[in-house]
Structures are given as structure tokens and as C-alpha cells.
mmCIF file of C-alpha atoms in Angstrom:
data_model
loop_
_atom_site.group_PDB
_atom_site.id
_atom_site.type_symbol
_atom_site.label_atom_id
_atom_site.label_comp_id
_atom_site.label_asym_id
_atom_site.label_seq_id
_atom_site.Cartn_x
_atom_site.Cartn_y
_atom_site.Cartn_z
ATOM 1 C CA UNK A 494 6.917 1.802 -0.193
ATOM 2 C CA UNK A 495 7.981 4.947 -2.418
ATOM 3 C CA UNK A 496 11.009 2.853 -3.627
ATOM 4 C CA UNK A 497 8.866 -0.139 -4.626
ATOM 5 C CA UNK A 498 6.483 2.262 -6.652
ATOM 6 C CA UNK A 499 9.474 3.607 -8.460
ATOM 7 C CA UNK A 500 11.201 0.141 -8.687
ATOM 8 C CA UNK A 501 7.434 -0.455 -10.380
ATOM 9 C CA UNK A 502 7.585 2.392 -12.753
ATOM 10 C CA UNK A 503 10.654 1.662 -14.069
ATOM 11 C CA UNK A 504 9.225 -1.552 -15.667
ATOM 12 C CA UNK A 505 6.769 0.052 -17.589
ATOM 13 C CA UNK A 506 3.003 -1.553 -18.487
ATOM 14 C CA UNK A 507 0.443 -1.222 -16.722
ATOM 15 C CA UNK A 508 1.568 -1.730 -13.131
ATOM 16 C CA UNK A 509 4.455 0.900 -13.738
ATOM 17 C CA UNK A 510 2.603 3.527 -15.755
ATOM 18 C CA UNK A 511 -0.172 3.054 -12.503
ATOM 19 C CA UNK A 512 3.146 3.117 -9.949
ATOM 20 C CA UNK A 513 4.066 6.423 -11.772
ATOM 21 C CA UNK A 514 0.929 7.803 -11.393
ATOM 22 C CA UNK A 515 1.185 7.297 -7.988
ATOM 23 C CA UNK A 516 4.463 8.422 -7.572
ATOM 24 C CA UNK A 517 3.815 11.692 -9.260
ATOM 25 C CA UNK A 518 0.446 13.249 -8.711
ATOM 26 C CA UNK A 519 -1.275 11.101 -5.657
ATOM 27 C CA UNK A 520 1.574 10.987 -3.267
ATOM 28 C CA UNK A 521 2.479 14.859 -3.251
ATOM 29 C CA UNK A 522 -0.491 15.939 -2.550
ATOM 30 C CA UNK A 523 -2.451 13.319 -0.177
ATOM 31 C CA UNK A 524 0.174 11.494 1.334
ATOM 32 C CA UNK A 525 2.510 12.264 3.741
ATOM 33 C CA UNK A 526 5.719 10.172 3.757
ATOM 34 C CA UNK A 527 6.894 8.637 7.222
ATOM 35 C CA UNK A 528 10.618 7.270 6.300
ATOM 36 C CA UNK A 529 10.983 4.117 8.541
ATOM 37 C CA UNK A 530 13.594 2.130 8.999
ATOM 38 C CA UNK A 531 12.651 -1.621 7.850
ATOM 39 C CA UNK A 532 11.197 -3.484 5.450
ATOM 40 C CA UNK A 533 8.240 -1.845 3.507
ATOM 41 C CA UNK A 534 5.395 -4.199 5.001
ATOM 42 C CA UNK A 535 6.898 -4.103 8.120
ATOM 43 C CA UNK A 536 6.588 -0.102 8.108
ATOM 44 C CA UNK A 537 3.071 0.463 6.559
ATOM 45 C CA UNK A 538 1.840 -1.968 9.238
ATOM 46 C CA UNK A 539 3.517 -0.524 12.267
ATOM 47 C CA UNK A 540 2.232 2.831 10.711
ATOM 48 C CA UNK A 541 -1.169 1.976 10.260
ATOM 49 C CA UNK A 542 -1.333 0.947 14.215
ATOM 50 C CA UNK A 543 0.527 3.884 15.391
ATOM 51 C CA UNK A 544 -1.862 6.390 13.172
ATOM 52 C CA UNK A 545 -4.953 4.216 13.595
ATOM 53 C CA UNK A 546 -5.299 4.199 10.023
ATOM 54 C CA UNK A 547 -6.180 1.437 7.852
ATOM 55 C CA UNK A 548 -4.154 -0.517 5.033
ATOM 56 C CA UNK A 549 -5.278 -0.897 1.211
ATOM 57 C CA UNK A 550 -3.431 -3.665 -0.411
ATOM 58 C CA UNK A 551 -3.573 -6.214 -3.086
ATOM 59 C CA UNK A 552 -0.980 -8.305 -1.326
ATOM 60 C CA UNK A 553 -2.403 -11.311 0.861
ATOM 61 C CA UNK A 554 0.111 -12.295 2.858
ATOM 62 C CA UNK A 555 0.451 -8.384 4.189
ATOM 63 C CA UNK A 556 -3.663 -8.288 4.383
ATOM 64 C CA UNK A 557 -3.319 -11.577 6.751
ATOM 65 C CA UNK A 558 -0.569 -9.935 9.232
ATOM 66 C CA UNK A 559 -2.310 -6.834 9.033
ATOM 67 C CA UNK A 560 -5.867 -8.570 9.705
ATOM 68 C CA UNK A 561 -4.073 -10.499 12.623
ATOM 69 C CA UNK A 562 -2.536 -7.269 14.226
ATOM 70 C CA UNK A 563 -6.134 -5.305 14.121
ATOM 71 C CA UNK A 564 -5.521 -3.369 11.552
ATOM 72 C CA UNK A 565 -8.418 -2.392 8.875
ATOM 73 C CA UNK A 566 -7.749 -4.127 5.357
ATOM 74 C CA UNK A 567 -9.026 -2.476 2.406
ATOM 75 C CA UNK A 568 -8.498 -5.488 -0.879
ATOM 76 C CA UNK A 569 -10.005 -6.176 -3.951
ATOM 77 C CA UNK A 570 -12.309 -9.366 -4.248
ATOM 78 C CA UNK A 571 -12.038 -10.124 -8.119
ATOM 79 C CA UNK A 572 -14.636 -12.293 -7.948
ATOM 80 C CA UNK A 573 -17.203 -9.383 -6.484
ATOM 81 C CA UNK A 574 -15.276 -6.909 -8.724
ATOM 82 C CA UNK A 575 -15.224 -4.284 -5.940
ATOM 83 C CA UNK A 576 -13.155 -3.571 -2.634
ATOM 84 C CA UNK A 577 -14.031 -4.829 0.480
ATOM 85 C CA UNK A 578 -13.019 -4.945 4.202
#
């Protein structure tokens, strides 16, 4: 996930300057990083069941496979304009 946020910030806009963001002042301090060995999905969903935790993404596909293994999706609904579960 932390290599996808800085594969993000190196594009620059708005999705890297947000990436950066993240990268820089969010993750240090609330965020502990669990270094897994697969695929970033795959991680941040066997994560999230281990740690009980729930998932806040933007990405569908990963919200249905997280959805379908019990895990609690956090998403935006554009046409609400808020996030839902």
C-alpha cells in the first residue's frame, strides 16, 4: 500500500499531492505499517480480518472481496456525496 501511495505521488495532481499527504504526515503518526508479503489488496484484506478492523477504499472490486470476506467497507457514494458502509 505505502509503495502505491508513493508510486501516486510521483505523478503529481491531485491524486499524488493527496498520496503525499498521506505518505508524509497521516501515516507516521496514525498508522502502523504491517509489511506483508503479497499483493497490496491481498494484504490490507487479510489485515483487516486478522485485526478486526475495517477497510476504507474507493476501489470496487477490493470493497466486493472485502464485503464477501466480512470485512467492514468504508466507500464514497458520489451520488449521496458522503461515505457510507
Amino acid at each position: 500500500v505505502v509503495r502505491e501511495l508513493w508510486l501516486l505521488s510521483k505523478k503529481g495532481g491531485r491524486r499524488g499531492k493527496a498520496a503525499a499527504l498521506v505518505l508524509n504526515r497521516l501515516i507516521p503518526v496514525y498508522f502502523s505499517i504491517a509489511s506483508l508479503d503479497g499483493k497490496a489488496d491481498d494484504d490490507v484484506l487479510k489485515l483487516a480480518k486478522e485485526t478486526g478492523g475495517f477497510l476504507v477504499t474507493c476501489d470496487s472490486e477490493l470493497r466486493r472481496r472485502a464485503e464477501k470476506s466480512g470485512v467492514t467497507v468504508i466507500y464514497y457514494r458520489r451520488a449521496l456525496r458522503r461515505f457510507t458502509t
